[in-house]
């Protein structure tokens, strides 16, 4: 079983993945972490201050691993059996990313990605989307476990676009 925990940076993937892993007795693989540690990248994007992932190398690194939780905003692209898409109010994501010290451009790109449902749109197969806004981690994890157990699928539960259209104006 390979579970992807995906969503915009700052949405809460790492926080949720750790608690979920304990509950399910599974190993978490933090994609950003392994990409850096094992040099599974093609390049470094100075502009976005992030590594450009080498997907062939990353898939190769993951190929013999089973019973894993993949934590990362590209985890849904790594052939998961189940994809959990975490969502959060873009204003909260903005605050969290500013706290992390991301520069304006990177904050805005990520906030826009959340508004435009990028991770959700890219997710294929069994997908379950959760709005985590103002919810406790334990509560979110309980919902994820129930969804996986029952094989639930759900997409299209938030509409940030009509709430935050002004963020997309240039
Ligand atoms: P990601 O891995 O998606 O980038 P993190 O798990 O690192 O996100 O979370 C970003 C920040 O938001 C952290 O400071 C974390 O403590 C906080 N956070 C995450 N989930 C929640 C939640 N459900 N409620 C309150 N704060 C949260
Ligand atoms: Mg993380």
PDB file of C-alpha atoms and ligand atoms in Angstrom:
ATOM      1  CA  UNK A   1       0.000   0.000   0.000  1.00  0.00           C
ATOM      2  CA  UNK A   2       1.313   3.380  -1.008  1.00  0.00           C
ATOM      3  CA  UNK A   3      -0.561   6.398   0.355  1.00  0.00           C
ATOM      4  CA  UNK A   4       0.172   9.847  -1.031  1.00  0.00           C
ATOM      5  CA  UNK A   5      -0.414  12.859   1.203  1.00  0.00           C
ATOM      6  CA  UNK A   6      -0.410  15.744  -1.193  1.00  0.00           C
ATOM      7  CA  UNK A   7      -1.365  19.426  -1.245  1.00  0.00           C
ATOM      8  CA  UNK A   8       0.104  22.888  -1.517  1.00  0.00           C
ATOM      9  CA  UNK A   9       3.209  23.622   0.601  1.00  0.00           C
ATOM     10  CA  UNK A  10       2.110  24.736   4.069  1.00  0.00           C
ATOM     11  CA  UNK A  11      -1.182  22.832   3.939  1.00  0.00           C
ATOM     12  CA  UNK A  12      -0.108  20.432   6.707  1.00  0.00           C
ATOM     13  CA  UNK A  13       1.170  17.329   4.870  1.00  0.00           C
ATOM     14  CA  UNK A  14       4.155  16.604   7.103  1.00  0.00           C
ATOM     15  CA  UNK A  15       2.151  17.164  10.285  1.00  0.00           C
ATOM     16  CA  UNK A  16      -0.647  14.852   9.119  1.00  0.00           C
ATOM     17  CA  UNK A  17       1.725  12.238   7.640  1.00  0.00           C
ATOM     18  CA  UNK A  18       3.592  11.770  10.919  1.00  0.00           C
ATOM     19  CA  UNK A  19       0.423  11.181  12.944  1.00  0.00           C
ATOM     20  CA  UNK A  20      -1.090   8.963  10.239  1.00  0.00           C
ATOM     21  CA  UNK A  21       2.092   6.873  10.019  1.00  0.00           C
ATOM     22  CA  UNK A  22       2.034   6.197  13.748  1.00  0.00           C
ATOM     23  CA  UNK A  23      -1.610   5.200  13.662  1.00  0.00           C
ATOM     24  CA  UNK A  24      -1.177   2.886  10.652  1.00  0.00           C
ATOM     25  CA  UNK A  25       2.279   1.685  11.597  1.00  0.00           C
ATOM     26  CA  UNK A  26       3.687   2.738   8.253  1.00  0.00           C
ATOM     27  CA  UNK A  27       6.891   4.475   7.236  1.00  0.00           C
ATOM     28  CA  UNK A  28       6.767   8.087   6.021  1.00  0.00           C
ATOM     29  CA  UNK A  29       8.942   9.206   3.165  1.00  0.00           C
ATOM     30  CA  UNK A  30       9.328  12.974   3.005  1.00  0.00           C
ATOM     31  CA  UNK A  31       9.864  13.568  -0.706  1.00  0.00           C
ATOM     32  CA  UNK A  32      11.629  16.922  -0.311  1.00  0.00           C
ATOM     33  CA  UNK A  33      13.969  15.357   2.198  1.00  0.00           C
ATOM     34  CA  UNK A  34      14.953  12.289   0.124  1.00  0.00           C
ATOM     35  CA  UNK A  35      15.284  14.317  -3.069  1.00  0.00           C
ATOM     36  CA  UNK A  36      17.840  16.491  -1.333  1.00  0.00           C
ATOM     37  CA  UNK A  37      19.586  13.766   0.634  1.00  0.00           C
ATOM     38  CA  UNK A  38      19.986  11.294  -2.232  1.00  0.00           C
ATOM     39  CA  UNK A  39      20.389  13.928  -4.943  1.00  0.00           C
ATOM     40  CA  UNK A  40      17.297  12.859  -6.848  1.00  0.00           C
ATOM     41  CA  UNK A  41      17.166  16.147  -8.728  1.00  0.00           C
ATOM     42  CA  UNK A  42      18.095  17.522 -12.110  1.00  0.00           C
ATOM     43  CA  UNK A  43      18.743  21.081 -11.138  1.00  0.00           C
ATOM     44  CA  UNK A  44      18.150  23.779  -8.543  1.00  0.00           C
ATOM     45  CA  UNK A  45      15.611  26.426  -9.465  1.00  0.00           C
ATOM     46  CA  UNK A  46      17.031  29.643  -7.988  1.00  0.00           C
ATOM     47  CA  UNK A  47      13.888  31.526  -8.824  1.00  0.00           C
ATOM     48  CA  UNK A  48      11.589  29.150  -6.931  1.00  0.00           C
ATOM     49  CA  UNK A  49      14.263  28.235  -4.371  1.00  0.00           C
ATOM     50  CA  UNK A  50      13.586  24.538  -4.877  1.00  0.00           C
ATOM     51  CA  UNK A  51      15.049  21.451  -6.502  1.00  0.00           C
ATOM     52  CA  UNK A  52      13.773  20.242  -9.863  1.00  0.00           C
ATOM     53  CA  UNK A  53      12.984  16.589  -9.189  1.00  0.00           C
ATOM     54  CA  UNK A  54      14.414  13.831 -11.367  1.00  0.00           C
ATOM     55  CA  UNK A  55      11.326  11.603 -11.448  1.00  0.00           C
ATOM     56  CA  UNK A  56      13.174   8.662 -12.962  1.00  0.00           C
ATOM     57  CA  UNK A  57      15.642   8.642 -10.084  1.00  0.00           C
ATOM     58  CA  UNK A  58      12.899   9.224  -7.526  1.00  0.00           C
ATOM     59  CA  UNK A  59      10.733   6.391  -8.879  1.00  0.00           C
ATOM     60  CA  UNK A  60      13.759   4.153  -8.874  1.00  0.00           C
ATOM     61  CA  UNK A  61      14.492   5.057  -5.263  1.00  0.00           C
ATOM     62  CA  UNK A  62      10.905   4.172  -4.308  1.00  0.00           C
ATOM     63  CA  UNK A  63      10.452   1.066  -6.410  1.00  0.00           C
ATOM     64  CA  UNK A  64      11.146  -1.606  -3.765  1.00  0.00           C
ATOM     65  CA  UNK A  65       9.437   0.229  -0.945  1.00  0.00           C
ATOM     66  CA  UNK A  66       6.009  -0.871   0.181  1.00  0.00           C
ATOM     67  CA  UNK A  67       3.659   0.118   2.971  1.00  0.00           C
ATOM     68  CA  UNK A  68       4.709   3.735   2.783  1.00  0.00           C
ATOM     69  CA  UNK A  69       3.208   7.156   3.191  1.00  0.00           C
ATOM     70  CA  UNK A  70       4.572   9.609   0.660  1.00  0.00           C
ATOM     71  CA  UNK A  71       4.638  13.123   2.064  1.00  0.00           C
ATOM     72  CA  UNK A  72       5.035  15.807  -0.569  1.00  0.00           C
ATOM     73  CA  UNK A  73       3.341  18.140  -3.016  1.00  0.00           C
ATOM     74  CA  UNK A  74       4.247  15.821  -5.908  1.00  0.00           C
ATOM     75  CA  UNK A  75       3.453  12.580  -4.054  1.00  0.00           C
ATOM     76  CA  UNK A  76       0.261  12.155  -6.101  1.00  0.00           C
ATOM     77  CA  UNK A  77       2.456  11.720  -9.185  1.00  0.00           C
ATOM     78  CA  UNK A  78       4.310   8.738  -7.702  1.00  0.00           C
ATOM     79  CA  UNK A  79       1.858   5.930  -8.479  1.00  0.00           C
ATOM     80  CA  UNK A  80       0.038   5.842  -5.143  1.00  0.00           C
ATOM     81  CA  UNK A  81      -2.761   3.372  -4.401  1.00  0.00           C
ATOM     82  CA  UNK A  82      -4.581   6.115  -2.567  1.00  0.00           C
ATOM     83  CA  UNK A  83      -4.205   9.877  -2.694  1.00  0.00           C
ATOM     84  CA  UNK A  84      -5.250  12.196   0.112  1.00  0.00           C
ATOM     85  CA  UNK A  85      -5.404  15.807  -1.042  1.00  0.00           C
ATOM     86  CA  UNK A  86      -5.215  18.208   1.885  1.00  0.00           C
ATOM     87  CA  UNK A  87      -6.779  21.618   1.398  1.00  0.00           C
ATOM     88  CA  UNK A  88      -6.564  24.724   3.559  1.00  0.00           C
ATOM     89  CA  UNK A  89      -7.791  28.276   3.353  1.00  0.00           C
ATOM     90  CA  UNK A  90      -5.237  30.148   1.193  1.00  0.00           C
ATOM     91  CA  UNK A  91      -4.977  32.977   3.762  1.00  0.00           C
ATOM     92  CA  UNK A  92      -3.722  30.483   6.347  1.00  0.00           C
ATOM     93  CA  UNK A  93      -1.300  28.950   3.843  1.00  0.00           C
ATOM     94  CA  UNK A  94      -0.006  32.446   3.071  1.00  0.00           C
ATOM     95  CA  UNK A  95       0.633  33.122   6.773  1.00  0.00           C
ATOM     96  CA  UNK A  96       2.396  29.791   7.252  1.00  0.00           C
ATOM     97  CA  UNK A  97       4.654  30.256   4.231  1.00  0.00           C
ATOM     98  CA  UNK A  98       5.590  33.799   5.267  1.00  0.00           C
ATOM     99  CA  UNK A  99       6.507  32.437   8.690  1.00  0.00           C
ATOM    100  CA  UNK A 100       8.700  29.910   6.908  1.00  0.00           C
ATOM    101  CA  UNK A 101      10.554  32.816   5.306  1.00  0.00           C
ATOM    102  CA  UNK A 102       9.528  32.146   1.703  1.00  0.00           C
ATOM    103  CA  UNK A 103       9.960  35.175  -0.522  1.00  0.00           C
ATOM    104  CA  UNK A 104       6.893  36.963  -1.931  1.00  0.00           C
ATOM    105  CA  UNK A 105       7.002  35.273  -5.332  1.00  0.00           C
ATOM    106  CA  UNK A 106       7.116  31.797  -3.839  1.00  0.00           C
ATOM    107  CA  UNK A 107       4.338  32.597  -1.368  1.00  0.00           C
ATOM    108  CA  UNK A 108       2.113  33.971  -4.142  1.00  0.00           C
ATOM    109  CA  UNK A 109       2.756  31.042  -6.504  1.00  0.00           C
ATOM    110  CA  UNK A 110       1.781  28.588  -3.801  1.00  0.00           C
ATOM    111  CA  UNK A 111      -1.273  30.547  -2.701  1.00  0.00           C
ATOM    112  CA  UNK A 112      -2.405  30.686  -6.327  1.00  0.00           C
ATOM    113  CA  UNK A 113      -1.797  26.945  -6.707  1.00  0.00           C
ATOM    114  CA  UNK A 114      -4.087  26.322  -3.716  1.00  0.00           C
ATOM    115  CA  UNK A 115      -6.780  28.619  -5.131  1.00  0.00           C
ATOM    116  CA  UNK A 116      -6.588  26.844  -8.505  1.00  0.00           C
ATOM    117  CA  UNK A 117      -6.770  23.301  -7.051  1.00  0.00           C
ATOM    118  CA  UNK A 118      -3.489  22.319  -8.753  1.00  0.00           C
ATOM    119  CA  UNK A 119      -2.682  19.225  -6.665  1.00  0.00           C
ATOM    120  CA  UNK A 120      -6.292  18.051  -6.819  1.00  0.00           C
ATOM    121  CA  UNK A 121      -6.485  18.460 -10.601  1.00  0.00           C
ATOM    122  CA  UNK A 122      -3.280  16.488 -11.073  1.00  0.00           C
ATOM    123  CA  UNK A 123      -4.400  13.642  -8.785  1.00  0.00           C
ATOM    124  CA  UNK A 124      -5.580  10.470 -10.501  1.00  0.00           C
ATOM    125  CA  UNK A 125      -7.000   7.153  -9.328  1.00  0.00           C
ATOM    126  CA  UNK A 126      -8.468   6.859  -5.843  1.00  0.00           C
ATOM    127  CA  UNK A 127      -8.579  10.383  -4.476  1.00  0.00           C
ATOM    128  CA  UNK A 128     -10.006  11.723  -1.220  1.00  0.00           C
ATOM    129  CA  UNK A 129      -9.943  15.460  -0.620  1.00  0.00           C
ATOM    130  CA  UNK A 130     -10.173  17.006   2.862  1.00  0.00           C
ATOM    131  CA  UNK A 131     -10.547  20.624   3.948  1.00  0.00           C
ATOM    132  CA  UNK A 132      -8.264  20.890   6.974  1.00  0.00           C
ATOM    133  CA  UNK A 133      -9.050  24.530   7.740  1.00  0.00           C
ATOM    134  CA  UNK A 134      -9.385  25.048  11.515  1.00  0.00           C
ATOM    135  CA  UNK A 135      -9.344  21.318  12.220  1.00  0.00           C
ATOM    136  CA  UNK A 136      -7.185  19.350  14.657  1.00  0.00           C
ATOM    137  CA  UNK A 137      -4.626  16.968  13.253  1.00  0.00           C
ATOM    138  CA  UNK A 138      -6.150  14.019  15.142  1.00  0.00           C
ATOM    139  CA  UNK A 139      -9.539  14.778  13.677  1.00  0.00           C
ATOM    140  CA  UNK A 140      -8.106  14.984  10.143  1.00  0.00           C
ATOM    141  CA  UNK A 141      -6.209  11.717  10.589  1.00  0.00           C
ATOM    142  CA  UNK A 142      -9.348   9.946  11.860  1.00  0.00           C
ATOM    143  CA  UNK A 143     -11.158  11.000   8.709  1.00  0.00           C
ATOM    144  CA  UNK A 144      -8.309   9.810   6.496  1.00  0.00           C
ATOM    145  CA  UNK A 145      -8.220   6.393   8.166  1.00  0.00           C
ATOM    146  CA  UNK A 146     -11.966   5.990   7.775  1.00  0.00           C
ATOM    147  CA  UNK A 147     -11.792   7.050   4.122  1.00  0.00           C
ATOM    148  CA  UNK A 148      -9.027   4.564   3.347  1.00  0.00           C
ATOM    149  CA  UNK A 149     -10.757   1.752   5.239  1.00  0.00           C
ATOM    150  CA  UNK A 150     -13.990   2.315   3.359  1.00  0.00           C
ATOM    151  CA  UNK A 151     -12.353   3.097   0.022  1.00  0.00           C
ATOM    152  CA  UNK A 152     -14.091   6.475  -0.142  1.00  0.00           C
ATOM    153  CA  UNK A 153     -13.423   8.829  -3.029  1.00  0.00           C
ATOM    154  CA  UNK A 154     -14.209  12.548  -3.004  1.00  0.00           C
ATOM    155  CA  UNK A 155     -13.232  15.552  -5.081  1.00  0.00           C
ATOM    156  CA  UNK A 156     -14.476  19.126  -5.345  1.00  0.00           C
ATOM    157  CA  UNK A 157     -15.289  20.149  -1.781  1.00  0.00           C
ATOM    158  CA  UNK A 158     -13.790  23.631  -1.654  1.00  0.00           C
ATOM    159  CA  UNK A 159     -14.154  26.704  -3.810  1.00  0.00           C
ATOM    160  CA  UNK A 160     -11.343  29.112  -2.997  1.00  0.00           C
ATOM    161  CA  UNK A 161     -11.606  30.640  -6.462  1.00  0.00           C
ATOM    162  CA  UNK A 162     -14.790  32.600  -5.855  1.00  0.00           C
ATOM    163  CA  UNK A 163     -13.596  33.603  -2.364  1.00  0.00           C
ATOM    164  CA  UNK A 164     -10.145  34.775  -3.408  1.00  0.00           C
ATOM    165  CA  UNK A 165     -10.366  35.722  -7.081  1.00  0.00           C
ATOM    166  CA  UNK A 166      -8.503  38.981  -6.354  1.00  0.00           C
ATOM    167  CA  UNK A 167      -5.318  37.004  -5.694  1.00  0.00           C
ATOM    168  CA  UNK A 168      -5.227  36.004  -9.357  1.00  0.00           C
ATOM    169  CA  UNK A 169      -5.428  39.529 -10.729  1.00  0.00           C
ATOM    170  CA  UNK A 170      -2.227  40.887 -12.129  1.00  0.00           C
TER     171      UNK A 170
HETATM  172  P1  LIG B   1       3.496  20.918   4.648  1.00  0.00           P
HETATM  173  O1  LIG B   1       4.259  19.676   5.008  1.00  0.00           O
HETATM  174  O2  LIG B   1       2.265  20.647   3.851  1.00  0.00           O
HETATM  175  O3  LIG B   1       4.333  21.981   4.020  1.00  0.00           O
HETATM  176  P2  LIG B   1       3.422  21.315   7.535  1.00  0.00           P
HETATM  177  O4  LIG B   1       2.917  20.001   8.046  1.00  0.00           O
HETATM  178  O5  LIG B   1       4.893  21.548   7.623  1.00  0.00           O
HETATM  179  O6  LIG B   1       2.943  21.540   6.020  1.00  0.00           O
HETATM  180  O7  LIG B   1       2.609  22.435   8.284  1.00  0.00           O
HETATM  181  C1  LIG B   1       2.859  23.813   8.078  1.00  0.00           C
HETATM  182  C2  LIG B   1       2.584  24.564   9.375  1.00  0.00           C
HETATM  183  O8  LIG B   1       1.217  24.498   9.689  1.00  0.00           O
HETATM  184  C3  LIG B   1       3.317  24.010  10.580  1.00  0.00           C
HETATM  185  O9  LIG B   1       3.741  25.087  11.386  1.00  0.00           O
HETATM  186  C4  LIG B   1       2.278  23.185  11.298  1.00  0.00           C
HETATM  187  O10 LIG B   1       2.493  23.122  12.673  1.00  0.00           O
HETATM  188  C5  LIG B   1       1.003  23.922  10.977  1.00  0.00           C
HETATM  189  N1  LIG B   1      -0.151  23.003  10.873  1.00  0.00           N
HETATM  190  C6  LIG B   1      -0.252  21.922  10.091  1.00  0.00           C
HETATM  191  N2  LIG B   1      -1.432  21.311  10.223  1.00  0.00           N
HETATM  192  C7  LIG B   1      -2.144  22.045  11.124  1.00  0.00           C
HETATM  193  C8  LIG B   1      -3.470  21.945  11.704  1.00  0.00           C
HETATM  194  N3  LIG B   1      -4.323  20.985  11.358  1.00  0.00           N
HETATM  195  N4  LIG B   1      -3.844  22.886  12.578  1.00  0.00           N
HETATM  196  C9  LIG B   1      -2.994  23.885  12.930  1.00  0.00           C
HETATM  197  N5  LIG B   1      -1.736  24.043  12.430  1.00  0.00           N
HETATM  198  C10 LIG B   1      -1.315  23.137  11.539  1.00  0.00           C
HETATM  199 MG1  LIG B   2       6.235  19.134   4.529  1.00  0.00          MG
END
